[in-house]
PDB file of C-alpha atoms (C1' of nucleotides) in Angstrom:
ATOM      1  CA  MET A   1       0.000   0.000   0.000  1.00  0.00           C
ATOM      2  CA  ASN A   2       2.930   2.229   0.693  1.00  0.00           C
ATOM      3  CA  THR A   3       4.803   1.254  -2.375  1.00  0.00           C
ATOM      4  CA  SER A   4       4.377   4.641  -3.997  1.00  0.00           C
ATOM      5  CA  GLN A   5       5.739   6.347  -0.923  1.00  0.00           C
ATOM      6  CA  THR A   6       8.692   4.031  -0.914  1.00  0.00           C
ATOM      7  CA  TYR A   7       9.112   4.755  -4.572  1.00  0.00           C
ATOM      8  CA  GLN A   8       9.138   8.459  -3.854  1.00  0.00           C
ATOM      9  CA  THR A   9      11.784   8.047  -1.194  1.00  0.00           C
ATOM     10  CA  ASP A  10      13.903   6.008  -3.542  1.00  0.00           C
ATOM     11  CA  LEU A  11      13.618   8.660  -6.181  1.00  0.00           C
ATOM     12  CA  GLU A  12      14.631  11.315  -3.731  1.00  0.00           C
ATOM     13  CA  VAL A  13      17.701   9.315  -2.842  1.00  0.00           C
ATOM     14  CA  ILE A  14      18.533   9.002  -6.496  1.00  0.00           C
ATOM     15  CA  LEU A  15      17.967  12.719  -6.933  1.00  0.00           C
ATOM     16  CA  GLU A  16      20.355  13.498  -4.137  1.00  0.00           C
ATOM     17  CA  PHE A  17      22.901  11.206  -5.667  1.00  0.00           C
ATOM     18  CA  LEU A  18      22.560  12.896  -9.026  1.00  0.00           C
ATOM     19  CA  GLU A  19      22.752  16.271  -7.415  1.00  0.00           C
ATOM     20  CA  GLU A  20      25.966  15.336  -5.666  1.00  0.00           C
ATOM     21  CA  HIS A  21      27.281  13.886  -8.875  1.00  0.00           C
ATOM     22  CA  CYS A  22      26.582  17.174 -10.626  1.00  0.00           C
ATOM     23  CA  ARG A  23      28.343  19.122  -7.895  1.00  0.00           C
ATOM     24  CA  GLN A  24      31.420  16.976  -8.194  1.00  0.00           C
ATOM     25  CA  GLU A  25      31.461  17.286 -11.940  1.00  0.00           C
ATOM     26  CA  MET A  26      31.138  21.024 -11.704  1.00  0.00           C
ATOM     27  CA  ARG A  27      33.752  21.337  -9.029  1.00  0.00           C
ATOM     28  CA  GLY A  28      36.115  19.387 -11.219  1.00  0.00           C
ATOM     29  CA  GLN A  29      35.211  21.621 -14.057  1.00  0.00           C
ATOM     30  CA  TRP A  30      35.881  24.845 -12.169  1.00  0.00           C
ATOM     31  CA  GLU A  31      39.144  23.545 -10.778  1.00  0.00           C
ATOM     32  CA  ASN A  32      40.409  22.697 -14.163  1.00  0.00           C
ATOM     33  CA  ALA A  33      42.505  25.359 -15.808  1.00  0.00           C
ATOM     34  CA  ASN A  34      41.135  24.888 -19.301  1.00  0.00           C
ATOM     35  CA  PHE A  35      37.595  24.579 -18.074  1.00  0.00           C
ATOM     36  CA  HIS A  36      35.964  26.010 -21.113  1.00  0.00           C
ATOM     37  CA  VAL A  37      37.194  23.131 -23.209  1.00  0.00           C
ATOM     38  CA  ASN A  38      35.728  20.745 -20.695  1.00  0.00           C
ATOM     39  CA  GLN A  39      32.491  22.582 -20.771  1.00  0.00           C
ATOM     40  CA  GLN A  40      32.250  21.864 -24.454  1.00  0.00           C
ATOM     41  CA  ILE A  41      33.222  18.257 -24.093  1.00  0.00           C
ATOM     42  CA  LEU A  42      30.855  17.686 -21.237  1.00  0.00           C
ATOM     43  CA  GLY A  43      28.059  19.609 -22.854  1.00  0.00           C
ATOM     44  CA  ASP A  44      26.201  16.549 -24.042  1.00  0.00           C
ATOM     45  CA  ASP A  45      26.667  14.568 -20.873  1.00  0.00           C
ATOM     46  CA  TYR A  46      25.344  17.467 -18.920  1.00  0.00           C
ATOM     47  CA  GLY A  47      22.343  17.696 -21.118  1.00  0.00           C
ATOM     48  CA  VAL A  48      21.571  14.028 -20.708  1.00  0.00           C
ATOM     49  CA  LEU A  49      22.176  14.142 -17.007  1.00  0.00           C
ATOM     50  CA  SER A  50      19.924  17.101 -16.545  1.00  0.00           C
ATOM     51  CA  HIS A  51      17.233  15.279 -18.441  1.00  0.00           C
ATOM     52  CA  HIS A  52      17.398  12.452 -16.019  1.00  0.00           C
ATOM     53  CA  VAL A  53      17.301  14.841 -13.133  1.00  0.00           C
ATOM     54  CA  ASP A  54      14.309  16.402 -14.806  1.00  0.00           C
ATOM     55  CA  SER A  55      12.419  13.212 -15.187  1.00  0.00           C
ATOM     56  CA  LEU A  56      13.235  11.936 -11.757  1.00  0.00           C
ATOM     57  CA  GLN A  57      12.079  15.179 -10.313  1.00  0.00           C
ATOM     58  CA  VAL A  58       8.739  15.022 -11.999  1.00  0.00           C
ATOM     59  CA  LEU A  59       8.374  11.352 -11.291  1.00  0.00           C
ATOM     60  CA  SER A  60       8.949  11.869  -7.627  1.00  0.00           C
ATOM     61  CA  SER A  61       6.565  14.780  -7.377  1.00  0.00           C
ATOM     62  CA  THR A  62       3.903  12.971  -9.319  1.00  0.00           C
ATOM     63  CA  LYS A  63       4.290   9.872  -7.238  1.00  0.00           C
ATOM     64  CA  ALA A  64       3.992  12.003  -4.158  1.00  0.00           C
ATOM     65  CA  GLN A  65       0.744  13.384  -5.448  1.00  0.00           C
ATOM     66  CA  GLN A  66      -0.558   9.961  -6.263  1.00  0.00           C
ATOM     67  CA  ALA A  67       0.351   8.800  -2.817  1.00  0.00           C
ATOM     68  CA  THR A  68      -1.088  11.562  -0.726  1.00  0.00           C
ATOM     69  CA  GLY A  69      -3.515  13.408  -2.905  1.00  0.00           C
ATOM     70  CA  PRO A  70      -3.481  16.401  -5.203  1.00  0.00           C
ATOM     71  CA  GLN A  71      -2.829  19.014  -2.556  1.00  0.00           C
ATOM     72  CA  VAL A  72       0.584  17.752  -1.598  1.00  0.00           C
ATOM     73  CA  LYS A  73       2.373  20.674  -3.151  1.00  0.00           C
ATOM     74  CA  GLU A  74       0.851  22.987  -0.572  1.00  0.00           C
ATOM     75  CA  SER A  75       1.271  20.835   2.493  1.00  0.00           C
ATOM     76  CA  GLY A  76       4.715  19.926   3.731  1.00  0.00           C
ATOM     77  CA  PHE A  77       6.365  18.692   0.627  1.00  0.00           C
ATOM     78  CA  ASP A  78       9.823  17.805   1.814  1.00  0.00           C
ATOM     79  CA  SER A  79      11.495  17.731  -1.526  1.00  0.00           C
ATOM     80  CA  ALA A  80      10.637  21.342  -2.307  1.00  0.00           C
ATOM     81  CA  GLU A  81      14.098  22.409  -1.323  1.00  0.00           C
ATOM     82  CA  LEU A  82      15.577  19.570  -3.253  1.00  0.00           C
ATOM     83  CA  ARG A  83      13.585  20.531  -6.286  1.00  0.00           C
ATOM     84  CA  GLU A  84      14.814  24.061  -6.094  1.00  0.00           C
ATOM     85  CA  SER A  85      18.404  23.055  -5.919  1.00  0.00           C
ATOM     86  CA  VAL A  86      17.922  20.591  -8.716  1.00  0.00           C
ATOM     87  CA  MET A  87      16.383  23.348 -10.766  1.00  0.00           C
ATOM     88  CA  SER A  88      19.326  25.607 -10.215  1.00  0.00           C
ATOM     89  CA  ILE A  89      21.670  22.852 -11.262  1.00  0.00           C
ATOM     90  CA  GLU A  90      19.513  22.305 -14.250  1.00  0.00           C
ATOM     91  CA  GLU A  91      19.721  25.918 -15.218  1.00  0.00           C
ATOM     92  CA  ALA A  92      23.445  25.943 -14.807  1.00  0.00           C
ATOM     93  CA  LEU A  93      23.764  22.857 -16.937  1.00  0.00           C
ATOM     94  CA  ASN A  94      21.163  23.585 -19.546  1.00  0.00           C
ATOM     95  CA  THR A  95      22.170  27.047 -20.506  1.00  0.00           C
ATOM     96  CA  PRO A  96      25.547  26.285 -22.019  1.00  0.00           C
ATOM     97  CA  ALA A  97      24.664  22.887 -23.434  1.00  0.00           C
ATOM     98  CA  ASP A  98      21.276  23.645 -24.864  1.00  0.00           C
ATOM     99  CA  GLU A  99      20.629  25.865 -27.832  1.00  0.00           C
ATOM    100  CA  GLU A 100      23.041  28.712 -28.029  1.00  0.00           C
ATOM    101  CA  SER A 101      26.301  27.201 -27.072  1.00  0.00           C
ATOM    102  CA  PRO A 102      29.140  29.583 -27.822  1.00  0.00           C
ATOM    103  CA  PHE A 103      30.693  27.276 -30.361  1.00  0.00           C
ATOM    104  CA  GLY A 104      27.417  26.559 -32.097  1.00  0.00           C
ATOM    105  CA  GLN A 105      27.424  29.966 -33.662  1.00  0.00           C
ATOM    106  CA  HIS A 106      30.631  30.072 -35.581  1.00  0.00           C
ATOM    107  CA  VAL A 107      31.032  26.404 -36.393  1.00  0.00           C
ATOM    108  CA  SER A 108      27.803  26.065 -38.298  1.00  0.00           C
ATOM    109  CA  PRO A 109      27.109  28.960 -40.586  1.00  0.00           C
ATOM    110  CA  GLU A 110      24.928  26.825 -42.822  1.00  0.00           C
ATOM    111  CA  GLU A 111      22.573  25.977 -40.019  1.00  0.00           C
ATOM    112  CA  SER A 112      20.504  29.095 -40.332  1.00  0.00           C
ATOM    113  CA  ALA A 113      20.410  28.649 -44.055  1.00  0.00           C
ATOM    114  CA  GLN A 114      19.103  25.101 -44.178  1.00  0.00           C
ATOM    115  CA  SER A 115      17.013  24.814 -41.054  1.00  0.00           C
ATOM    116  CA  SER A 116      14.352  27.213 -39.804  1.00  0.00           C
ATOM    117  CA  PRO A 117      11.695  26.785 -42.479  1.00  0.00           C
ATOM    118  CA  SER A 118      10.053  30.179 -42.659  1.00  0.00           C
ATOM    119  CA  SER A 119       9.359  31.474 -39.209  1.00  0.00           C
ATOM    120  CA  THR A 120      12.859  31.943 -37.897  1.00  0.00           C
ATOM    121  CA  PRO A 121      14.292  35.218 -39.077  1.00  0.00           C
ATOM    122  CA  ALA A 122      17.926  34.606 -38.298  1.00  0.00           C
ATOM    123  CA  GLY A 123      17.882  31.094 -36.890  1.00  0.00           C
ATOM    124  CA  ARG A 124      19.299  32.082 -33.523  1.00  0.00           C
ATOM    125  CA  GLY A 125      17.925  33.042 -30.162  1.00  0.00           C
ATOM    126  CA  LYS A 126      15.052  30.687 -30.862  1.00  0.00           C
ATOM    127  CA  LYS A 127      12.914  29.457 -28.048  1.00  0.00           C
ATOM    128  CA  LEU A 128      12.600  25.759 -27.469  1.00  0.00           C
ATOM    129  CA  ARG A 129       9.645  24.439 -29.386  1.00  0.00           C
ATOM    130  CA  LEU A 130       7.452  21.600 -28.316  1.00  0.00           C
ATOM    131  CA  PHE A 131       8.464  19.271 -31.112  1.00  0.00           C
ATOM    132  CA  HIS A 132      12.157  19.926 -30.451  1.00  0.00           C
ATOM    133  CA  PHE A 133      11.564  18.983 -26.860  1.00  0.00           C
ATOM    134  CA  LEU A 134       9.732  15.816 -27.818  1.00  0.00           C
ATOM    135  CA  PHE A 135      12.500  14.887 -30.202  1.00  0.00           C
ATOM    136  CA  GLU A 136      15.034  15.317 -27.410  1.00  0.00           C
ATOM    137  CA  MET A 137      12.941  13.067 -25.215  1.00  0.00           C
ATOM    138  CA  LEU A 138      12.732  10.465 -27.938  1.00  0.00           C
ATOM    139  CA  GLU A 139      16.491  10.453 -28.354  1.00  0.00           C
ATOM    140  CA  ASP A 140      16.973   9.984 -24.638  1.00  0.00           C
ATOM    141  CA  PRO A 141      16.968   6.261 -23.802  1.00  0.00           C
ATOM    142  CA  GLY A 142      16.149   7.130 -20.214  1.00  0.00           C
ATOM    143  CA  MET A 143      12.781   8.436 -21.321  1.00  0.00           C
ATOM    144  CA  ALA A 144      11.800   5.395 -23.331  1.00  0.00           C
ATOM    145  CA  HIS A 145       9.200   4.371 -20.780  1.00  0.00           C
ATOM    146  CA  CYS A 146       7.383   7.697 -21.266  1.00  0.00           C
ATOM    147  CA  LEU A 147       7.713   8.279 -24.948  1.00  0.00           C
ATOM    148  CA  SER A 148       9.132   6.082 -27.662  1.00  0.00           C
ATOM    149  CA  TRP A 149       9.515   5.694 -31.382  1.00  0.00           C
ATOM    150  CA  VAL A 150       7.141   3.238 -32.928  1.00  0.00           C
ATOM    151  CA  PRO A 151       8.984   2.935 -36.172  1.00  0.00           C
ATOM    152  CA  ALA A 152      11.676   5.558 -35.692  1.00  0.00           C
ATOM    153  CA  SER A 153      12.515   5.525 -39.384  1.00  0.00           C
ATOM    154  CA  VAL A 154       9.296   7.271 -40.347  1.00  0.00           C
ATOM    155  CA  GLY A 155       9.134   9.497 -37.306  1.00  0.00           C
ATOM    156  CA  VAL A 156       6.145   7.899 -35.615  1.00  0.00           C
ATOM    157  CA  PHE A 157       6.152   8.032 -31.842  1.00  0.00           C
ATOM    158  CA  ARG A 158       3.776   7.136 -29.042  1.00  0.00           C
ATOM    159  CA  PHE A 159       3.238   8.317 -25.516  1.00  0.00           C
ATOM    160  CA  SER A 160       2.947   5.805 -22.745  1.00  0.00           C
ATOM    161  CA  SER A 161      -0.571   5.982 -21.389  1.00  0.00           C
ATOM    162  CA  THR A 162       0.704   5.816 -17.842  1.00  0.00           C
ATOM    163  CA  TYR A 163       3.530   8.319 -18.220  1.00  0.00           C
ATOM    164  CA  LYS A 164       2.138  10.742 -20.771  1.00  0.00           C
ATOM    165  CA  GLU A 165       1.415  13.185 -17.975  1.00  0.00           C
ATOM    166  CA  HIS A 166       5.045  13.035 -16.910  1.00  0.00           C
ATOM    167  CA  VAL A 167       6.169  14.086 -20.345  1.00  0.00           C
ATOM    168  CA  ALA A 168       3.687  16.926 -20.230  1.00  0.00           C
ATOM    169  CA  ALA A 169       4.822  17.933 -16.757  1.00  0.00           C
ATOM    170  CA  LEU A 170       8.404  17.939 -17.954  1.00  0.00           C
ATOM    171  CA  TRP A 171       7.461  20.137 -20.850  1.00  0.00           C
ATOM    172  CA  GLY A 172       5.640  22.596 -18.636  1.00  0.00           C
ATOM    173  CA  GLN A 173       8.561  22.643 -16.273  1.00  0.00           C
ATOM    174  CA  ARG A 174      11.020  23.191 -19.076  1.00  0.00           C
ATOM    175  CA  LYS A 175       9.012  26.162 -20.236  1.00  0.00           C
ATOM    176  CA  GLY A 176       8.721  27.452 -16.703  1.00  0.00           C
ATOM    177  CA  ASN A 177       4.949  27.577 -16.857  1.00  0.00           C
ATOM    178  CA  ARG A 178       3.090  28.763 -13.826  1.00  0.00           C
ATOM    179  CA  ARG A 179       0.421  26.123 -13.950  1.00  0.00           C
ATOM    180  CA  PRO A 180       1.331  22.486 -14.478  1.00  0.00           C
ATOM    181  CA  MET A 181       1.177  21.273 -18.042  1.00  0.00           C
ATOM    182  CA  THR A 182      -1.120  18.348 -18.689  1.00  0.00           C
ATOM    183  CA  TYR A 183      -1.296  15.856 -21.496  1.00  0.00           C
ATOM    184  CA  GLN A 184      -4.561  17.346 -22.628  1.00  0.00           C
ATOM    185  CA  LYS A 185      -3.060  20.801 -23.017  1.00  0.00           C
ATOM    186  CA  MET A 186       0.124  19.482 -24.532  1.00  0.00           C
ATOM    187  CA  SER A 187      -1.802  17.418 -27.042  1.00  0.00           C
ATOM    188  CA  ARG A 188      -3.767  20.532 -27.948  1.00  0.00           C
ATOM    189  CA  ALA A 189      -0.493  22.254 -28.696  1.00  0.00           C
ATOM    190  CA  LEU A 190       0.551  19.181 -30.654  1.00  0.00           C
ATOM    191  CA  ARG A 191      -2.642  19.356 -32.680  1.00  0.00           C
ATOM    192  CA  ASN A 192      -1.756  22.874 -33.696  1.00  0.00           C
ATOM    193  CA  TYR A 193       1.206  21.403 -35.538  1.00  0.00           C
ATOM    194  CA  THR A 194      -1.270  19.669 -37.819  1.00  0.00           C
ATOM    195  CA  ARG A 195      -2.038  23.027 -39.383  1.00  0.00           C
ATOM    196  CA  SER A 196       1.603  23.796 -40.054  1.00  0.00           C
ATOM    197  CA  GLY A 197       2.258  20.170 -40.975  1.00  0.00           C
ATOM    198  CA  GLU A 198       5.198  19.805 -38.633  1.00  0.00           C
ATOM    199  CA  ILE A 199       3.592  16.914 -36.798  1.00  0.00           C
ATOM    200  CA  ILE A 200       0.616  14.919 -37.945  1.00  0.00           C
ATOM    201  CA  LYS A 201      -1.749  12.794 -35.952  1.00  0.00           C
ATOM    202  CA  VAL A 202      -1.735   9.075 -36.494  1.00  0.00           C
ATOM    203  CA  ARG A 203      -5.049   7.313 -36.082  1.00  0.00           C
ATOM    204  CA  LYS A 204      -3.758   5.199 -33.239  1.00  0.00           C
ATOM    205  CA  LYS A 205      -4.177   6.414 -29.693  1.00  0.00           C
ATOM    206  CA  LEU A 206      -1.422   8.565 -28.192  1.00  0.00           C
ATOM    207  CA  THR A 207       0.481   8.283 -31.446  1.00  0.00           C
ATOM    208  CA  TYR A 208       1.840  11.129 -33.539  1.00  0.00           C
ATOM    209  CA  GLN A 209       4.216  11.455 -36.444  1.00  0.00           C
ATOM    210  CA  PHE A 210       6.858  14.010 -37.368  1.00  0.00           C
ATOM    211  CA  SER A 211       6.543  15.116 -40.948  1.00  0.00           C
ATOM    212  CA  GLY A 212       9.399  14.140 -43.226  1.00  0.00           C
ATOM    213  CA  THR A 213      10.814  17.650 -43.373  1.00  0.00           C
ATOM    214  CA  THR A 214      10.541  18.208 -39.644  1.00  0.00           C
ATOM    215  CA  LEU A 215      12.220  14.915 -38.970  1.00  0.00           C
ATOM    216  CA  SER A 216      15.105  15.537 -41.317  1.00  0.00           C
ATOM    217  CA  THR A 217      15.586  19.032 -39.925  1.00  0.00           C
ATOM    218  CA  LEU A 218      15.662  17.705 -36.376  1.00  0.00           C
ATOM    219  CA  ARG A 219      18.034  14.917 -37.315  1.00  0.00           C
ATOM    220  CA  SER A 220      20.423  17.184 -39.152  1.00  0.00           C
ATOM    221  CA  GLN A 221      20.434  19.568 -36.203  1.00  0.00           C
ATOM    222  CA  GLN A 222      21.212  16.672 -33.919  1.00  0.00           C
ATOM    223  CA  ARG A 223      23.972  15.466 -36.214  1.00  0.00           C
ATOM    224  CA  MET A 224      25.378  18.973 -36.148  1.00  0.00           C
ATOM    225  CA  LYS A 225      25.488  18.911 -32.367  1.00  0.00           C
ATOM    226  CA  ASN A 226      27.228  15.565 -32.367  1.00  0.00           C
ATOM    227  CA  THR A 227      29.832  16.573 -34.881  1.00  0.00           C
ATOM    228  CA  ASN A 228      30.491  19.728 -32.929  1.00  0.00           C
ATOM    229  CA  ALA A 229      30.999  17.731 -29.766  1.00  0.00           C
ATOM    230  CA  ASN A 230      33.277  15.275 -31.542  1.00  0.00           C
ATOM    231  CA  ARG A 231      35.242  18.031 -33.158  1.00  0.00           C
ATOM    232  CA  VAL A 232      36.044  19.516 -29.780  1.00  0.00           C
ATOM    233  CA  ILE A 233      37.135  16.170 -28.415  1.00  0.00           C
ATOM    234  CA  LEU A 234      39.357  15.494 -31.403  1.00  0.00           C
TER     235      LEU A 234
ATOM    236  C1'  DC B   1     -23.778   5.410 -19.070  1.00  0.00           C
ATOM    237  C1'  DC B   2     -18.796   6.591 -18.056  1.00  0.00           C
ATOM    238  C1'  DC B   3     -14.071   7.396 -19.182  1.00  0.00           C
ATOM    239  C1'  DC B   4     -10.554   8.678 -22.111  1.00  0.00           C
ATOM    240  C1'  DG B   5      -8.416  10.454 -26.072  1.00  0.00           C
ATOM    241  C1'  DC B   6      -9.223  13.432 -29.783  1.00  0.00           C
ATOM    242  C1'  DG B   7     -10.632  17.726 -32.622  1.00  0.00           C
ATOM    243  C1'  DG B   8     -10.839  22.307 -32.696  1.00  0.00           C
ATOM    244  C1'  DG B   9     -12.676  27.251 -31.606  1.00  0.00           C
ATOM    245  C1'  DA B  10     -11.768  31.157 -28.716  1.00  0.00           C
ATOM    246  C1'  DT B  11      -8.938  33.908 -26.114  1.00  0.00           C
ATOM    247  C1'  DA B  12      -4.867  35.180 -23.277  1.00  0.00           C
ATOM    248  C1'  DC B  13      -0.075  35.535 -22.817  1.00  0.00           C
ATOM    249  C1'  DT B  14       4.790  36.387 -24.002  1.00  0.00           C
ATOM    250  C1'  DG B  15       8.963  37.291 -26.413  1.00  0.00           C
ATOM    251  C1'  DA B  16      10.995  38.782 -30.795  1.00  0.00           C
TER     252       DA B  16
ATOM    253  C1'  DC C   1       2.324  47.627 -32.104  1.00  0.00           C
ATOM    254  C1'  DT C   2       2.240  43.140 -34.648  1.00  0.00           C
ATOM    255  C1'  DC C   3       2.860  38.422 -35.036  1.00  0.00           C
ATOM    256  C1'  DA C   4       4.257  33.656 -34.019  1.00  0.00           C
ATOM    257  C1'  DG C   5       3.963  30.182 -30.901  1.00  0.00           C
ATOM    258  C1'  DT C   6       2.070  28.593 -27.527  1.00  0.00           C
ATOM    259  C1'  DA C   7      -1.085  28.068 -22.999  1.00  0.00           C
ATOM    260  C1'  DT C   8      -5.460  27.603 -21.225  1.00  0.00           C
ATOM    261  C1'  DC C   9     -10.298  26.757 -21.262  1.00  0.00           C
ATOM    262  C1'  DC C  10     -14.089  24.563 -22.970  1.00  0.00           C
ATOM    263  C1'  DC C  11     -17.375  21.876 -25.541  1.00  0.00           C
ATOM    264  C1'  DG C  12     -18.562  18.116 -28.410  1.00  0.00           C
ATOM    265  C1'  DC C  13     -17.678  13.498 -30.558  1.00  0.00           C
ATOM    266  C1'  DG C  14     -16.781   8.683 -30.659  1.00  0.00           C
ATOM    267  C1'  DG C  15     -14.790   4.205 -29.252  1.00  0.00           C
ATOM    268  C1'  DG C  16     -14.204   0.798 -25.660  1.00  0.00           C
TER     269       DG C  16
END
DNA sequence: CCCCGCGGGATACTGA
DNA sequence: CTCAGTATCCCGCGGG
């Protein structure tokens, strides 16, 4: 009966571990003389790590709600502090690794030319879009239980019916929304992509599909990131 | 009938 | 101020 509470505790332990891990990594980074090189090398790892922190965070808070009811956030929610510190770590980690990394600008001049269909004026300073976020999730093996490719080759993906709300919560959190994001609202946003043709709805439940152009744009952007990371290492 | 996922209109909000 | 890209709310539909 208390399994969800136990689960929450476990997740909090894991969170603390990850948090400590982040601190150590960062300390190492700051102590290193050529830290900016490390920052570039570690960029991807940091991104992945922060994703896991993200998901664990939401998982633990959601489990807490399931365990004790919807009003938990107002009553003594012990991990509030933890969540705050995790968020600050997240910010610290996300900012350099995410979109506008310093080396992303000069290494890829063709990016703005080939990506950014029509809306992006210069291709930089762009906010994270929902489908970018979903693509990131899909590429993260740690999120496979929430969201996964059905046949990845054609860009079809499906939400897990039990964890779809976690993906939504993550999205809302990533955007820094005041109110919690829900699957219903997120799917509404997803449906808006039907108009622009970036994502289309598949007849199956909880299943959507990236359009060919969207998918190739996302994949080429991802390849760009990888080659940048490799280039720094080499 | 109920629940859940879906479709989409209307309107508000926010950053470029 | 405008406009794109959501976020939020809400109502209706249909399948299981």
